[in-house]
PDB file of C-alpha atoms in Angstrom:
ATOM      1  CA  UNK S   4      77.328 144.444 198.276  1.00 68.00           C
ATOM      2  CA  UNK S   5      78.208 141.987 201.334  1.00 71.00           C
ATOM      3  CA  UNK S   6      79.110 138.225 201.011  1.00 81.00           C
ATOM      4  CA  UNK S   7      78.697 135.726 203.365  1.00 82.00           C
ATOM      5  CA  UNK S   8      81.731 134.028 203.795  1.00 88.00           C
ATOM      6  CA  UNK S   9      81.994 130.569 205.233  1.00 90.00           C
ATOM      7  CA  UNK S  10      83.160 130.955 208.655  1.00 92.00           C
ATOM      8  CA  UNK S  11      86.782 130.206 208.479  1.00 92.00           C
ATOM      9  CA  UNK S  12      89.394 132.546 207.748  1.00 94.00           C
ATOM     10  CA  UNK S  13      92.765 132.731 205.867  1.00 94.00           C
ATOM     11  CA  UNK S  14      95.225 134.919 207.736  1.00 92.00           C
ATOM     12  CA  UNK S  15      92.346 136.859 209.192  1.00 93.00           C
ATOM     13  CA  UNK S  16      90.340 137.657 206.373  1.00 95.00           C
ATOM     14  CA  UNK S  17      87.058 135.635 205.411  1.00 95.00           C
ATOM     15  CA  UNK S  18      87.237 132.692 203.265  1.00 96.00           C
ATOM     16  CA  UNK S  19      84.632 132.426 200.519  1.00 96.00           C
ATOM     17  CA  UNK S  20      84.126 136.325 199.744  1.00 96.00           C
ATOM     18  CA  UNK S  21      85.505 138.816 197.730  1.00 96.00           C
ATOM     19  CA  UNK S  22      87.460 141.503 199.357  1.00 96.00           C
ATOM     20  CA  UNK S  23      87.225 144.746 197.704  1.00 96.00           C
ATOM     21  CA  UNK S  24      90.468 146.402 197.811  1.00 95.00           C
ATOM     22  CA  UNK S  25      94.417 146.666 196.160  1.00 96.00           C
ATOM     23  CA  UNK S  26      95.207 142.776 197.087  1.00 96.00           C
ATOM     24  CA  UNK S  27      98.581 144.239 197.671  1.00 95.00           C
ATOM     25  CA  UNK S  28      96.963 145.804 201.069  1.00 96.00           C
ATOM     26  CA  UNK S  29      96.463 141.990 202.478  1.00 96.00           C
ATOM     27  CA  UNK S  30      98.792 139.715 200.701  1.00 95.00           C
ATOM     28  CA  UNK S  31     101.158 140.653 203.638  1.00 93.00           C
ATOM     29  CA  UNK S  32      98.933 139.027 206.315  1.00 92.00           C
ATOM     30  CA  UNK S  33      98.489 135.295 204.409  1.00 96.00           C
ATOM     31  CA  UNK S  34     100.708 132.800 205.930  1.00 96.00           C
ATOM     32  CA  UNK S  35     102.949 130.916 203.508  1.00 97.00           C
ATOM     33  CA  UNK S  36     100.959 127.467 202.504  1.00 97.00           C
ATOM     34  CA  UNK S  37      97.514 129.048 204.203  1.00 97.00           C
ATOM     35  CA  UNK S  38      95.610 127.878 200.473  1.00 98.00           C
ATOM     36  CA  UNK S  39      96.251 125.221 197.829  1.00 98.00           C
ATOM     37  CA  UNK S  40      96.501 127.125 194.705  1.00 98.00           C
ATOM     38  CA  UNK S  41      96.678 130.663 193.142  1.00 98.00           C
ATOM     39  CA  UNK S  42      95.153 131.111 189.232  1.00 98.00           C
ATOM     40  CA  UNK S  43      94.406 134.010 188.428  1.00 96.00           C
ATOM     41  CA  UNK S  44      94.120 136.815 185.339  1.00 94.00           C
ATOM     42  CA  UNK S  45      96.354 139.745 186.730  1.00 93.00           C
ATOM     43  CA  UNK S  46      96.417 142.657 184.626  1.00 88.00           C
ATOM     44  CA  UNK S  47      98.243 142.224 181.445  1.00 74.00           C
ATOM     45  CA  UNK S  48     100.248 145.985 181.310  1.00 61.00           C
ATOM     46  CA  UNK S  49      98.822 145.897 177.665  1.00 51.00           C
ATOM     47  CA  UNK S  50      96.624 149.529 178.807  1.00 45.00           C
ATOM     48  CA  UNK S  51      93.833 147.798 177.543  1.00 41.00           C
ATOM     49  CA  UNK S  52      91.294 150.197 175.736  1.00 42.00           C
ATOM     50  CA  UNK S  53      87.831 149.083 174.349  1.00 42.00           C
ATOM     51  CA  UNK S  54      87.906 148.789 170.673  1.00 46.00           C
ATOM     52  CA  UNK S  55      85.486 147.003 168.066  1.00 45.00           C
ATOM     53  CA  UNK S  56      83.359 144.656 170.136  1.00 46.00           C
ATOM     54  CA  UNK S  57      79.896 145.148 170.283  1.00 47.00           C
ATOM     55  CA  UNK S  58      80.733 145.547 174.249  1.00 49.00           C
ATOM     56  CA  UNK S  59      82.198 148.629 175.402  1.00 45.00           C
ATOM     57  CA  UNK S  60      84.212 148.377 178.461  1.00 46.00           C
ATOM     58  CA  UNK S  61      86.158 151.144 180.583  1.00 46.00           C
ATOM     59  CA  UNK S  62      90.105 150.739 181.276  1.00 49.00           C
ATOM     60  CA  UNK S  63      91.549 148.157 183.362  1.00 45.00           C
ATOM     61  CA  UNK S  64      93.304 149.163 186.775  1.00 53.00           C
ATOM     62  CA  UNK S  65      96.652 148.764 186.820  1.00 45.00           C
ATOM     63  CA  UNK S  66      97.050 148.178 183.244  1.00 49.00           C
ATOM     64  CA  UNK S  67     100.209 149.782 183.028  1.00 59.00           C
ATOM     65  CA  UNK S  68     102.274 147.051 183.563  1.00 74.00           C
ATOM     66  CA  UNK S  69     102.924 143.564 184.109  1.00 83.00           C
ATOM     67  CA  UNK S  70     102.398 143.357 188.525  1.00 89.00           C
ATOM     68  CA  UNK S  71     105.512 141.459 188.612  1.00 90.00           C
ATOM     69  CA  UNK S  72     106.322 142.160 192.312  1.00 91.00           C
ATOM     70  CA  UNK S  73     103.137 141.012 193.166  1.00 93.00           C
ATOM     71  CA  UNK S  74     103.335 137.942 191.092  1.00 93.00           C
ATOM     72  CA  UNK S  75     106.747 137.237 192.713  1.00 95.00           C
ATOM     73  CA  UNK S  76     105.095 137.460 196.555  1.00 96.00           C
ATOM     74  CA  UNK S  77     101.904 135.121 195.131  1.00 97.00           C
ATOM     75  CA  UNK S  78     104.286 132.601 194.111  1.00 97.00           C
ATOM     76  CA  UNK S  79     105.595 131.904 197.662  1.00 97.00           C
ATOM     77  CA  UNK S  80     101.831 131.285 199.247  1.00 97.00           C
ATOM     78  CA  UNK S  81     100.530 128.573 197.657  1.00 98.00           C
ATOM     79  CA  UNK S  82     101.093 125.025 198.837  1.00 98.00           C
ATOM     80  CA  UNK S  83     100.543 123.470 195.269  1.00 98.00           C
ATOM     81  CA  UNK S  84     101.243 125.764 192.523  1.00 98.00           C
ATOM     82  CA  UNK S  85     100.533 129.183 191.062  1.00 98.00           C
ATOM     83  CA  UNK S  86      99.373 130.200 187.567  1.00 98.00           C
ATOM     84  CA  UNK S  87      99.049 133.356 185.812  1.00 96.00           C
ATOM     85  CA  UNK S  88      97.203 134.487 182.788  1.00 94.00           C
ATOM     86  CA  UNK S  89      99.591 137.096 180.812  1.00 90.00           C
ATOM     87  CA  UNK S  90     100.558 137.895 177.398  1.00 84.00           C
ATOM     88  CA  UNK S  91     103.518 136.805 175.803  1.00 83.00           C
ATOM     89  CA  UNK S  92     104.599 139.664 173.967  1.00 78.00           C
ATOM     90  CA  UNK S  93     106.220 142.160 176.996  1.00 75.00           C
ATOM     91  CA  UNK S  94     107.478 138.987 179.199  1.00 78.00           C
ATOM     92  CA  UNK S  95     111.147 140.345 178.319  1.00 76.00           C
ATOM     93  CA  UNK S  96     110.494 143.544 179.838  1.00 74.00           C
ATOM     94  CA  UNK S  97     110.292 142.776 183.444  1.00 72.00           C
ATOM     95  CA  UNK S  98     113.638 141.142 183.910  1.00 76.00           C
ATOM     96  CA  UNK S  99     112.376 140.351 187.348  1.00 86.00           C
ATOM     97  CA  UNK S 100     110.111 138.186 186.387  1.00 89.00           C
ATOM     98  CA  UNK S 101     110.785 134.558 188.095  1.00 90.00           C
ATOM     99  CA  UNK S 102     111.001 131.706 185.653  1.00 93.00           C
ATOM    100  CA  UNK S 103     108.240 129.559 185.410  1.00 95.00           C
ATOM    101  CA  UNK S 104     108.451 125.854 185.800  1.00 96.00           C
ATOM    102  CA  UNK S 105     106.185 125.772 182.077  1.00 95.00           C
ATOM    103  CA  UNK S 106     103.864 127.404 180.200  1.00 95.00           C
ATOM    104  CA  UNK S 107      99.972 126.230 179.929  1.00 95.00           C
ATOM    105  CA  UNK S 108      98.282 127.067 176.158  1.00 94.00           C
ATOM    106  CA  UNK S 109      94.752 127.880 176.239  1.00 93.00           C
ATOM    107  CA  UNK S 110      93.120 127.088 172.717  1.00 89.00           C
ATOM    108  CA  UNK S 111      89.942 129.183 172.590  1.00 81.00           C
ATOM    109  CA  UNK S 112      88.191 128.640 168.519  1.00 72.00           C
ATOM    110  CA  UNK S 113      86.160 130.914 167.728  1.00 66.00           C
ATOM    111  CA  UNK S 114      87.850 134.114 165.964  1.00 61.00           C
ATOM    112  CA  UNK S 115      91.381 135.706 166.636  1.00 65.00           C
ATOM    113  CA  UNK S 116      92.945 139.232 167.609  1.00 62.00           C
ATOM    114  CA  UNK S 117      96.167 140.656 165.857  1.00 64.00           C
ATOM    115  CA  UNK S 118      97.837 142.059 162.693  1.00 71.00           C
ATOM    116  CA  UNK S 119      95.715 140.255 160.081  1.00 74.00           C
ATOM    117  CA  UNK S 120      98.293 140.857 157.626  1.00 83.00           C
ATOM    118  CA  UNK S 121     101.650 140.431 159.017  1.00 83.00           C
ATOM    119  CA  UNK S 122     100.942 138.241 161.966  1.00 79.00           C
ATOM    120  CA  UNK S 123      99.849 135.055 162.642  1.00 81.00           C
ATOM    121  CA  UNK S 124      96.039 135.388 163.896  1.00 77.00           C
ATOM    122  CA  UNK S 125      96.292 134.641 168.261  1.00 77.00           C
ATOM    123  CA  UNK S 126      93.860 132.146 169.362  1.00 81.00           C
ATOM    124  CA  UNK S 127      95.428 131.291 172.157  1.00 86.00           C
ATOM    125  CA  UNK S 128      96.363 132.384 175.411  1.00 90.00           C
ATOM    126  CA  UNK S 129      98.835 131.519 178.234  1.00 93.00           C
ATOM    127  CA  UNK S 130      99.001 131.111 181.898  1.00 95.00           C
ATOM    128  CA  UNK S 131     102.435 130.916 183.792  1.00 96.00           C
ATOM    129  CA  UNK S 132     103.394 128.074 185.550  1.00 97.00           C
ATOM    130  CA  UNK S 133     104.917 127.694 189.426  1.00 97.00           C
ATOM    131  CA  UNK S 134     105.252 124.565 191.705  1.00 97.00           C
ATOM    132  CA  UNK S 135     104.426 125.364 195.178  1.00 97.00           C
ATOM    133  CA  UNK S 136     106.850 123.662 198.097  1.00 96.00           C
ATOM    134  CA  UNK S 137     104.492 120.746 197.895  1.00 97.00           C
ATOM    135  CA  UNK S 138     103.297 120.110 194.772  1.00 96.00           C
ATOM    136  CA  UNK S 139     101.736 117.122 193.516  1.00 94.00           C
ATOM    137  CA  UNK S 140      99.700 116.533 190.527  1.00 93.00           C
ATOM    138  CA  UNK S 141      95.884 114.678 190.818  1.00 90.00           C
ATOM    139  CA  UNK S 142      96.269 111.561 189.383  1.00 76.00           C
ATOM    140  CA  UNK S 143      95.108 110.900 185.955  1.00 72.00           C
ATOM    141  CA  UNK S 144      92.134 108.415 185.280  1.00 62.00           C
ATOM    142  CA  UNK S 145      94.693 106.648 183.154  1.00 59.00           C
ATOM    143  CA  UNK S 146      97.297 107.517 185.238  1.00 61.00           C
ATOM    144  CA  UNK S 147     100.330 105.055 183.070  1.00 61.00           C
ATOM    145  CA  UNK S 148     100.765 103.855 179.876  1.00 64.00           C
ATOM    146  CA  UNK S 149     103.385 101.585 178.707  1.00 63.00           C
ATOM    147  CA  UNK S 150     106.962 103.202 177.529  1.00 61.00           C
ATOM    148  CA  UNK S 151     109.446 100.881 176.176  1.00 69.00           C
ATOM    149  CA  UNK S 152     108.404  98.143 178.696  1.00 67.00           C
ATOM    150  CA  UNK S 153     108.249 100.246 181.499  1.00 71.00           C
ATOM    151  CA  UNK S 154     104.951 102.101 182.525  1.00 68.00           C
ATOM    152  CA  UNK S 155     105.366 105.591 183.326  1.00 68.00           C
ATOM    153  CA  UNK S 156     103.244 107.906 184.766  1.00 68.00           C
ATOM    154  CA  UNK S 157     100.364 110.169 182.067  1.00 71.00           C
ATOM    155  CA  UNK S 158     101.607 113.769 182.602  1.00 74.00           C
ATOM    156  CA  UNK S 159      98.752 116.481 182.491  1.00 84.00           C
ATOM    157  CA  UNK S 160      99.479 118.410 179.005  1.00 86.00           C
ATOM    158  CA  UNK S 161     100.286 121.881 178.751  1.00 91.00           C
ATOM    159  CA  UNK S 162      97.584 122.642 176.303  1.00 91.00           C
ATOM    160  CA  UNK S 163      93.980 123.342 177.292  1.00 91.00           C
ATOM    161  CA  UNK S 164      90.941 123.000 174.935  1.00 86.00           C
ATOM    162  CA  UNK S 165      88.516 124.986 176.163  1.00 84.00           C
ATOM    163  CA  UNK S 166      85.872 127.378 174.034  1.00 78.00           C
ATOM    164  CA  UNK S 167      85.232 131.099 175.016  1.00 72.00           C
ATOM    165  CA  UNK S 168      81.717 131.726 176.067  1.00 66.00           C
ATOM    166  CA  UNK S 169      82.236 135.702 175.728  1.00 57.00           C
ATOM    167  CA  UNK S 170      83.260 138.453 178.035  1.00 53.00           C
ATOM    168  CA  UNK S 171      79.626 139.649 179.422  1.00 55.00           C
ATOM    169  CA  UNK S 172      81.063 141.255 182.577  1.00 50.00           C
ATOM    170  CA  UNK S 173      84.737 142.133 181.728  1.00 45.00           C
ATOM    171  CA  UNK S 174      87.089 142.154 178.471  1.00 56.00           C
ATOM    172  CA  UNK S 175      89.698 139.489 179.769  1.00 60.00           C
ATOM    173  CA  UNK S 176      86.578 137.068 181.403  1.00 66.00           C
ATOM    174  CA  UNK S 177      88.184 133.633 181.225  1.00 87.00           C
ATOM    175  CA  UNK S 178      85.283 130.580 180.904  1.00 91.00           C
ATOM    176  CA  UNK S 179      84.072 128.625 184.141  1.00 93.00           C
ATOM    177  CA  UNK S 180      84.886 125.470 182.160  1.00 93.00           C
ATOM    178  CA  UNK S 181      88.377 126.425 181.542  1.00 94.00           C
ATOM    179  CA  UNK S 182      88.754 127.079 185.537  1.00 95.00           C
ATOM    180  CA  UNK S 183      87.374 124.093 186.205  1.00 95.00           C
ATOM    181  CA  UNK S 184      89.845 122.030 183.833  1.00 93.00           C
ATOM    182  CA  UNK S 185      92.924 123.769 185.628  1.00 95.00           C
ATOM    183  CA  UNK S 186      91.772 123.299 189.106  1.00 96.00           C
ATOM    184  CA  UNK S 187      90.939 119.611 188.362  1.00 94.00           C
ATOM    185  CA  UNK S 188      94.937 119.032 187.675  1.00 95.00           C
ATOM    186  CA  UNK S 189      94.655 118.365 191.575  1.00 96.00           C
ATOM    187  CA  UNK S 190      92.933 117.716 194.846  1.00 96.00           C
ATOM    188  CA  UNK S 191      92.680 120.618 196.745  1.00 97.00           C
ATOM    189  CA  UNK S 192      90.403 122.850 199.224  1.00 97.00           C
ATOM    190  CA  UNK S 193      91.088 126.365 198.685  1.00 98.00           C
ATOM    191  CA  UNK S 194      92.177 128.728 195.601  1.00 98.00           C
ATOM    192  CA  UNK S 195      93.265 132.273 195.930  1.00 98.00           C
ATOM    193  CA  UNK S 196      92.439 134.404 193.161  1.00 98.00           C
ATOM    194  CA  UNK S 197      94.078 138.202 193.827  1.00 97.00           C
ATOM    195  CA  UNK S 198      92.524 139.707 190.449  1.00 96.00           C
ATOM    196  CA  UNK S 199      88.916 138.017 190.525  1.00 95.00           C
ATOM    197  CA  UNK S 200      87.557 140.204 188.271  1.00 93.00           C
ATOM    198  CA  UNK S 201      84.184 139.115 187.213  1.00 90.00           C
ATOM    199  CA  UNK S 202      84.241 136.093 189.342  1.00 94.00           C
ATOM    200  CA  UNK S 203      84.888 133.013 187.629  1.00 95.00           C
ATOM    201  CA  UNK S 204      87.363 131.216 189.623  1.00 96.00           C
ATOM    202  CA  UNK S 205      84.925 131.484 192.702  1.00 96.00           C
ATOM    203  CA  UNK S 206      82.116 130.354 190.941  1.00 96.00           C
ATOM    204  CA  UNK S 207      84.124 127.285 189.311  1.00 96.00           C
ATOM    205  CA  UNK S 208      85.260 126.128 192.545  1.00 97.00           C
ATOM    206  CA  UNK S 209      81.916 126.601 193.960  1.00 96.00           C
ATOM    207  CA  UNK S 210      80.578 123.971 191.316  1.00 96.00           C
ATOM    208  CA  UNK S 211      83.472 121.859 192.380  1.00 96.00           C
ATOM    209  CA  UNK S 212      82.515 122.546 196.166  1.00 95.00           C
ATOM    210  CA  UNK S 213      85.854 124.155 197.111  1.00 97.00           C
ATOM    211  CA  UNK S 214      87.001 127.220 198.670  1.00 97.00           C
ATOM    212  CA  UNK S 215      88.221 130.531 197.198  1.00 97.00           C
ATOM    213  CA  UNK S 216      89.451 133.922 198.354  1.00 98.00           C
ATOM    214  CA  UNK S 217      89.701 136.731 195.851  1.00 97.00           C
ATOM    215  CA  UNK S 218      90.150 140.370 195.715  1.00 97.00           C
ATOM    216  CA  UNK S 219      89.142 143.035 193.451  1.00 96.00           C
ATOM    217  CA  UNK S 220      90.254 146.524 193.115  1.00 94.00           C
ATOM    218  CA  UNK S 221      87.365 147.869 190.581  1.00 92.00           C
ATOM    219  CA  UNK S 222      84.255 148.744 192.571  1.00 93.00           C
ATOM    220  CA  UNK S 223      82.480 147.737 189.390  1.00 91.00           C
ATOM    221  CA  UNK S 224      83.663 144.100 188.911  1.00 91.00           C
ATOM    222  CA  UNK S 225      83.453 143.421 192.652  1.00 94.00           C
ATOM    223  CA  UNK S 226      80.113 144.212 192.054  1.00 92.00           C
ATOM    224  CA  UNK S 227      79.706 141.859 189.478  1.00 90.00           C
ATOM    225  CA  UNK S 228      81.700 139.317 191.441  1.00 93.00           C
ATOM    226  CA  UNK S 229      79.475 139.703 194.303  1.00 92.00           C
ATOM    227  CA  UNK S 230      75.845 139.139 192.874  1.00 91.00           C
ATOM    228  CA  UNK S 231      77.438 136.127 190.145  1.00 92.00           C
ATOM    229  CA  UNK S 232      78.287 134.631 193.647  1.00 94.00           C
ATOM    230  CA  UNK S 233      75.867 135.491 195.803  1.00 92.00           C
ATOM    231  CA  UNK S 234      73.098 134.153 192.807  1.00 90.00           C
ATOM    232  CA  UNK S 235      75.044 130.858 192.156  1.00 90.00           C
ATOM    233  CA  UNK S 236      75.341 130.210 196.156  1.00 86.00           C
ATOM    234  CA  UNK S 237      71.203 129.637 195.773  1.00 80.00           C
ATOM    235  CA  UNK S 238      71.667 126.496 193.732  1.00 51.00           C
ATOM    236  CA  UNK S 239      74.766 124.669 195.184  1.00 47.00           C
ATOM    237  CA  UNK S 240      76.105 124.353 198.514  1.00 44.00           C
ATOM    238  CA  UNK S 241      79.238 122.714 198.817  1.00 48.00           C
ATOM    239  CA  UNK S 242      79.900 119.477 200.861  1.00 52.00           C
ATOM    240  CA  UNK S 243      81.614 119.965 204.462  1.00 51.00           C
ATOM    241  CA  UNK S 244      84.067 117.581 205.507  1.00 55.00           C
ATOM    242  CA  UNK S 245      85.365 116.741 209.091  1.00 41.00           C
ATOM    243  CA  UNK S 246      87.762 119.931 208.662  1.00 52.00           C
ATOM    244  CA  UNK S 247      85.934 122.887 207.824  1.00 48.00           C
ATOM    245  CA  UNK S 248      82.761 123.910 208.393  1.00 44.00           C
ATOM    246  CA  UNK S 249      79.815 124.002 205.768  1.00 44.00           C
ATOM    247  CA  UNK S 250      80.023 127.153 203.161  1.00 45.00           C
ATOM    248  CA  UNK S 251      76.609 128.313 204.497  1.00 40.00           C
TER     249      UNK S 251
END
């Protein structure tokens, strides 16, 4: 399926699409600071396997393992900061793996996963935090409260609310709404999303009217990616400004 992009490019390649392809291929030819933000869902090296859902889903690429070395090059792109789904429970075996500045908690109600009688039920999940070289946080609405006299600045919290809405198109689907929240933490033009999967970080900047680049190894979810995009891009068009041109 072809995408439109939106007649800009990022190191060469077309902003506003999906690339199908190992984003390992391209990474190479992105300059250092050429998008805002990276948040993505990379895969977990958990070998995921379909069990009891009413869905049935085939294996994930490159489930094998954590993609630490591709983790550590994403770190170094974006001008803002980088975050990155993952379980917590094999962290300690990639000793490679670069510190993050904190760790964001998604709460998701709704049901858990896990040893039901010797472990604590997960309903949660966690995304990996990295400040980029020029990070800055949005303002809040409320952006101080008083402290002791002083006022200090309202820091965003590392805990998201956010509910599932299901995992129609792939097993580790993350919500629009949950996107959205993260992305809101600042003001920013383009995100870079390396394992896109089913598309949701596209389509929640696109209802912000931002930019996005993402990549997608599975020939099925770039599929999916493609027409979730490609039908959303019929309803909202996203504003120019006097830097870029329009999206369409």
């Amino acid at each position: 399926m072809t995408m439109t992009g939106c007649g800009r490019e990022i190191g060469g390649l077309p902003c506003c699409t999906v690339i199908h392809g190992d984003c390992n291929d391209y990474l190479g030819k992105l300059p250092l600071g050429c998008v805002d933000l990276v948040v993505t869902d990379p895969p977990y090296g958990m070998n995921f396997v379909s069990g009891f859902r009413k869905e049935s889903y085939k294996a994930i690429v490159g489930d094998d393992c954590l993609p630490v070395d591709t983790i550590q090059r994403l770190i170094t792109i974006p001008r803002l900061a980088s975050y990155f789904f993952c379980r917590w429970d094999n962290l300690w075996e990639h000793g490679s793996l670069p510190k993050p500045k904190s760790v964001i908690t998604w709460l998701k109600p709704g049901g858990f996963i896990g040893d039901i009688y010797h472990e604590h039920g997960r309903t949660s999940e966690i995304a990996l935090f990295y400040v980029g070289k020029e990070h800055t946080f949005k303002k809040r609405p409320s952006d101080a409260v008083d402290m002791r006299g002083a006022r200090v600045q309202v820091p965003w919290l590392d805990v998201i609310d956010a509910k599932k809405t299901g995992s129609d198109y792939h097993p580790t689907q993350k919500p629009t709404v949950l996107m959205k929240k993260m992305l809101s933490w600042y003001d920013f033009e383009t995100v870079l999303d390396p394992y896109i999967g089913s598309g949701t970080t596209a389509l929640a900047a696109l209802e912000m009217r931002k930019h996005f680049l993402g990549f997608e190894i599975d020939a099925v979810y770039f599929e999916t990616a493609s027409k979730s995009i490609n039908a959303f891009r019929g309803i909202v068009t996203p504003e120019p400004n006097a830097e870029q041109p329009t999206l369409w």
